[in-house]
Structures are given as structure tokens and as C-alpha cells.
């Protein structure tokens, strides 16, 4: 019951109200309260909120004693309230009471540059909840997230990251860990590719080796193995945002070995690794 949540209730106010409850407005006295999705509130709740904004008083559900509060209200909605007012679905007087300082936050699809920052935030949040180090994210994962249109906005992005965190088998989130509606792949597409390492993967590796040997024949100075080794180290560091522990796991080597390769190939100066 939203009114009980916001304004509290007296003992016996309704079935199950065995104790008096202090509501959010009373708890936030001399502070700030955030009202999310205010456009979905019932007319009765809108009336009570209007009264609090106008007089600074309210009664608990089932009570008749006015309670005085001094609260700053921040409200949010994903609905066009002007249209709701015109349709008589939202109180006009409450709309103008709330519409003092308006901040328009564009949908996520209109500010894709925020996606990498939000992804890192959600990964740290999930890691903190599970008391584990946050997982890293492959570069192609970020690109896929930036291309998606996000009809569910930031909440959908958070849910996608939580799902990927669960699906990831290692310390890095890969493209195959994302929901299929984001990658545009069928649920079994990545798995199908992974089930035939003796065919597709071997063929691709052989083709790459032949191409490298062709380059080596054209350029006698090219040392194939060191060149490949250096590029693998660089790409692993890029895929894991320079996290050496995660990069070492991707490469299948120890962190000490990775550090030696970084120093050997001069990658430390190139990528500004500390």
C-alpha cells in the first residue's frame, strides 16, 4: 500500500496493521525524499502529496493527528506529465508544484557515450554485492551494448550486465554472455561455434598461420612468433581494460610471465601500464 509506505499508518488502520508505522515523509523530515514514477500514482495519493507540498502536513493512514514535516521533494517519471494533465490523469496543481526545477535526462539510446561508464559502475556494484572483484568486459561487448537501442533504458542495461555476470564462465564478460536480443544472435549461435573446435577454429588458425608466413617471406625482418606474442598480449590487455590478472587468465599464463612479456616487448610505455 503506497500511502502507508509514504505517510505511515496507525495500529489497526487496516487488516494486518498490528503496529504503528512511520512513513517515508516522516523519516525524511529536514531532508530529501525521492518519489520515483510519480506519474503512476493514484489520484488519492496525488492529493495527499499536494497537501504535504502546500502545507507541510499530513496524517498517517487511519489517523487524524496532523504531522508537520519539512521535506525537499525530488520526483521522477518516464511519462509526459503535460499530456497526463490534459487527459485528467494527473493533477494540474500538483504538476506545477513539482515543476520548479526540471532536469531532462535523455534516454540511454541518446547518450551512448555513458554506456561504458554505466557498465563499469554496474560491474563494481555486482562485485561488491557478491564480495568478489568486478569482472572485466571485452571490447566487442561494449561495442554491442553501444549499438543496442535500449527500450528499457538504464534498468535494462543493469539487468543485461547482471545476466552476463552470471553467465560468464571466467573473469571476463564475453559477447556470448550477453542476451541474444542484444547481440542479434540466436541463443545457440555462440555455443554452436564453440562445439566444433576441430573444424572451424582449426581452419581459421591454419589460414592465419599461412597468412603470417606469407608476410614473413615478404619481410625477412618479421619474426612471426614474437610478433604474434606481442599482439596477443596487447589485445588481452585491451580486452580486460589493462587488468593484468584477467589478461593473464585469458592468455593462459601467470601474471609474472605476463609482466615479463610486457617489459620484453615495451608494451608498458605504449599502453601506459603501471
XYZ file of C-alpha atoms in Angstrom:
274
model
C 0.000 0.000 0.000
C 1.758 3.129 -1.271
C 0.037 5.578 1.080
C 1.176 3.565 4.084
C 4.706 3.494 2.678
C 4.790 7.272 2.198
C 2.739 8.532 5.119
C 2.795 5.649 7.601
C -0.188 4.145 9.387
C -1.653 3.743 12.836
C -2.096 0.428 14.565
C -5.338 -1.189 13.437
C -5.713 1.103 10.415
C -6.303 -1.946 8.194
C -6.055 -5.727 8.332
C -2.528 -6.702 9.229
C -1.571 -3.297 10.684
C -0.592 -4.687 14.070
C 1.915 -1.925 14.815
C 2.225 1.785 14.141
C 4.429 2.551 11.138
C 6.431 5.691 10.405
C 6.210 6.659 6.726
C 8.913 7.925 4.383
C 7.851 11.565 4.618
C 8.183 11.491 8.386
C 11.506 9.641 8.176
C 12.834 12.254 5.743
C 11.890 15.266 7.889
C 14.516 18.022 7.392
C 15.914 16.017 4.482
C 15.121 14.920 0.933
C 12.679 12.321 -0.356
C 12.802 10.852 -3.855
C 9.478 9.888 -5.457
C 10.008 7.623 -8.457
C 7.374 7.065 -11.184
C 5.156 9.767 -9.745
C 3.045 9.715 -12.904
C 1.703 6.288 -11.877
C 0.326 7.405 -8.512
C -3.415 7.265 -7.819
C -5.468 10.478 -7.570
C -5.854 9.940 -3.795
C -2.081 9.702 -3.306
C -1.544 12.740 -5.551
C -3.936 14.727 -3.326
C -2.021 13.812 -0.180
C 1.319 14.699 -1.736
C -0.098 18.033 -2.876
C -1.180 18.764 0.675
C 2.295 17.996 2.025
C 3.845 20.345 -0.547
C 1.365 23.127 0.196
C 1.056 22.959 3.974
C 3.839 20.663 5.088
C 1.379 18.458 6.973
C -0.277 15.052 6.564
C -1.949 12.326 8.619
C -0.934 8.721 8.846
C -3.343 6.182 7.331
C -6.015 5.549 9.964
C -5.002 8.613 11.998
C -6.359 12.127 12.453
C -3.399 13.876 14.053
C -1.639 16.309 11.650
C 2.103 15.709 11.395
C 4.348 18.608 10.400
C 7.363 17.926 8.165
C 9.929 19.956 6.259
C 10.946 17.850 3.257
C 12.546 18.598 -0.092
C 10.884 16.527 -2.815
C 12.629 15.184 -5.910
C 10.259 13.416 -8.297
C 10.902 11.392 -11.432
C 8.746 9.934 -14.174
C 9.118 8.418 -17.615
C 5.734 9.739 -18.703
C 4.937 13.114 -20.331
C 3.074 14.706 -17.408
C 1.743 17.572 -19.539
C -0.208 15.032 -21.583
C -1.361 13.284 -18.408
C -2.627 16.620 -17.074
C -4.503 17.296 -20.325
C -6.061 13.819 -20.110
C -7.098 14.445 -16.457
C -4.842 11.611 -15.309
C -2.553 13.820 -13.241
C -3.425 16.795 -11.064
C -2.538 20.091 -12.707
C -1.895 21.860 -9.401
C 0.464 19.077 -8.289
C 2.276 19.231 -11.621
C 3.024 22.950 -11.180
C 4.011 22.407 -7.534
C 6.578 19.823 -8.600
C 7.747 21.560 -11.771
C 10.041 24.072 -10.066
C 13.443 22.950 -11.342
C 13.151 20.484 -14.215
C 16.009 18.229 -15.291
C 15.533 16.309 -18.524
C 17.581 13.109 -18.703
C 17.662 11.747 -22.270
C 17.038 8.014 -22.801
C 20.108 5.813 -22.880
C 19.953 5.412 -26.666
C 20.570 9.175 -26.984
C 23.645 9.174 -24.743
C 25.531 6.057 -25.735
C 28.797 7.563 -24.527
C 27.544 6.899 -20.971
C 27.272 3.145 -21.544
C 30.931 2.221 -20.734
C 30.731 4.252 -17.512
C 27.446 2.618 -16.509
C 28.773 -0.852 -17.330
C 31.792 -0.333 -15.067
C 29.527 1.003 -12.321
C 27.172 -1.992 -12.500
C 30.077 -4.453 -12.561
C 31.539 -2.884 -9.429
C 28.091 -2.913 -7.826
C 27.571 -6.617 -8.544
C 31.109 -7.428 -7.419
C 30.529 -5.571 -4.157
C 27.250 -7.411 -3.583
C 28.948 -10.763 -4.136
C 32.138 -9.716 -2.316
C 34.233 -10.518 -5.367
C 36.477 -8.441 -7.654
C 34.483 -6.931 -10.550
C 34.725 -8.780 -13.835
C 36.266 -7.166 -16.899
C 34.478 -6.635 -20.209
C 35.690 -7.476 -23.691
C 35.870 -4.581 -26.169
C 33.348 -6.147 -28.557
C 30.880 -6.413 -25.655
C 30.981 -2.647 -25.122
C 30.503 -2.081 -28.856
C 27.476 -4.396 -28.902
C 25.969 -2.600 -25.905
C 26.513 0.786 -27.566
C 24.686 -0.354 -30.717
C 21.593 -1.637 -28.896
C 18.543 0.699 -28.712
C 17.692 0.012 -25.014
C 13.889 0.317 -24.884
C 14.085 -0.426 -21.154
C 16.659 2.316 -20.593
C 19.257 2.096 -17.786
C 17.359 -0.575 -15.861
C 17.536 -2.877 -18.884
C 21.282 -2.273 -19.160
C 21.748 -3.169 -15.495
C 19.726 -6.371 -15.933
C 21.800 -7.285 -19.011
C 25.044 -6.795 -17.052
C 23.726 -8.866 -14.136
C 22.760 -11.657 -16.536
C 26.144 -11.537 -18.278
C 27.878 -11.614 -14.897
C 26.049 -14.850 -14.056
C 26.623 -16.405 -17.491
C 30.345 -15.558 -17.701
C 32.480 -18.628 -17.044
C 35.666 -16.696 -16.360
C 36.742 -13.325 -15.043
C 35.881 -11.527 -18.293
C 32.424 -10.991 -19.801
C 32.357 -12.070 -23.448
C 29.921 -11.399 -26.273
C 28.381 -14.848 -25.842
C 27.395 -13.925 -22.264
C 25.027 -11.166 -23.412
C 21.316 -11.753 -24.046
C 20.645 -12.790 -27.675
C 18.359 -9.788 -28.295
C 21.386 -7.523 -27.749
C 23.904 -9.434 -29.852
C 21.415 -10.234 -32.611
C 22.482 -13.874 -32.442
C 20.310 -16.898 -31.733
C 20.840 -18.382 -28.242
C 22.848 -21.296 -29.644
C 24.927 -19.356 -32.149
C 27.995 -18.895 -29.953
C 27.686 -22.349 -28.482
C 27.481 -23.933 -31.916
C 30.709 -22.277 -32.931
C 32.380 -23.475 -29.742
C 31.287 -27.095 -30.179
C 33.378 -27.674 -33.281
C 36.931 -26.614 -32.344
C 38.354 -29.306 -34.576
C 36.716 -27.791 -37.644
C 36.044 -24.032 -37.670
C 38.664 -22.986 -35.124
C 41.371 -25.170 -36.653
C 40.568 -23.888 -40.144
C 40.760 -20.255 -39.028
C 44.032 -20.832 -37.196
C 45.582 -22.573 -40.209
C 44.518 -19.738 -42.506
C 46.014 -17.189 -40.097
C 49.293 -19.109 -39.924
C 49.556 -19.262 -43.723
C 48.928 -15.519 -43.941
C 51.638 -14.822 -41.362
C 54.174 -16.939 -43.219
C 53.384 -15.053 -46.420
C 54.122 -11.780 -44.629
C 57.350 -13.250 -43.218
C 58.522 -14.208 -46.704
C 57.926 -10.653 -47.920
C 59.621 -9.093 -44.893
C 62.702 -11.031 -43.698
C 62.851 -8.830 -40.580
C 59.458 -10.049 -39.376
C 59.763 -12.593 -36.574
C 56.427 -14.391 -36.582
C 56.285 -15.804 -33.044
C 57.452 -12.641 -31.211
C 55.124 -10.503 -33.355
C 52.124 -12.731 -32.589
C 53.048 -12.984 -28.923
C 53.288 -9.206 -28.606
C 49.950 -8.659 -30.347
C 48.235 -11.262 -28.155
C 49.481 -9.533 -25.021
C 48.305 -6.130 -26.257
C 44.870 -7.426 -27.240
C 44.440 -9.282 -23.938
C 45.224 -6.092 -22.032
C 42.777 -4.119 -24.177
C 40.038 -6.732 -23.717
C 40.433 -6.550 -19.927
C 40.979 -2.776 -19.571
C 44.653 -3.292 -18.612
C 43.773 -5.692 -15.779
C 46.876 -7.876 -15.731
C 45.317 -10.649 -13.632
C 42.406 -11.055 -16.052
C 44.645 -10.663 -19.107
C 46.980 -13.393 -17.843
C 43.999 -15.744 -17.430
C 42.821 -15.005 -20.960
C 46.293 -15.860 -22.273
C 46.636 -18.947 -20.082
C 49.816 -17.732 -18.388
C 50.769 -16.465 -14.947
C 50.763 -12.781 -14.086
C 54.533 -12.913 -13.546
C 55.003 -14.262 -17.073
C 52.703 -11.576 -18.449
C 54.723 -8.831 -16.731
C 57.904 -10.217 -18.286
C 56.284 -10.126 -21.736
C 55.080 -6.548 -21.147
C 58.639 -5.453 -20.304
C 60.183 -7.528 -23.086
C 58.037 -6.023 -25.839
C 57.971 -2.462 -24.471
C 54.202 -2.576 -24.042
C 54.419 -0.790 -20.693
C 55.370 2.526 -22.329
C 52.974 2.118 -25.249
C 49.878 1.436 -23.132
C 50.939 3.459 -20.069
C 50.681 0.454 -17.773
C 51.747 0.997 -14.185
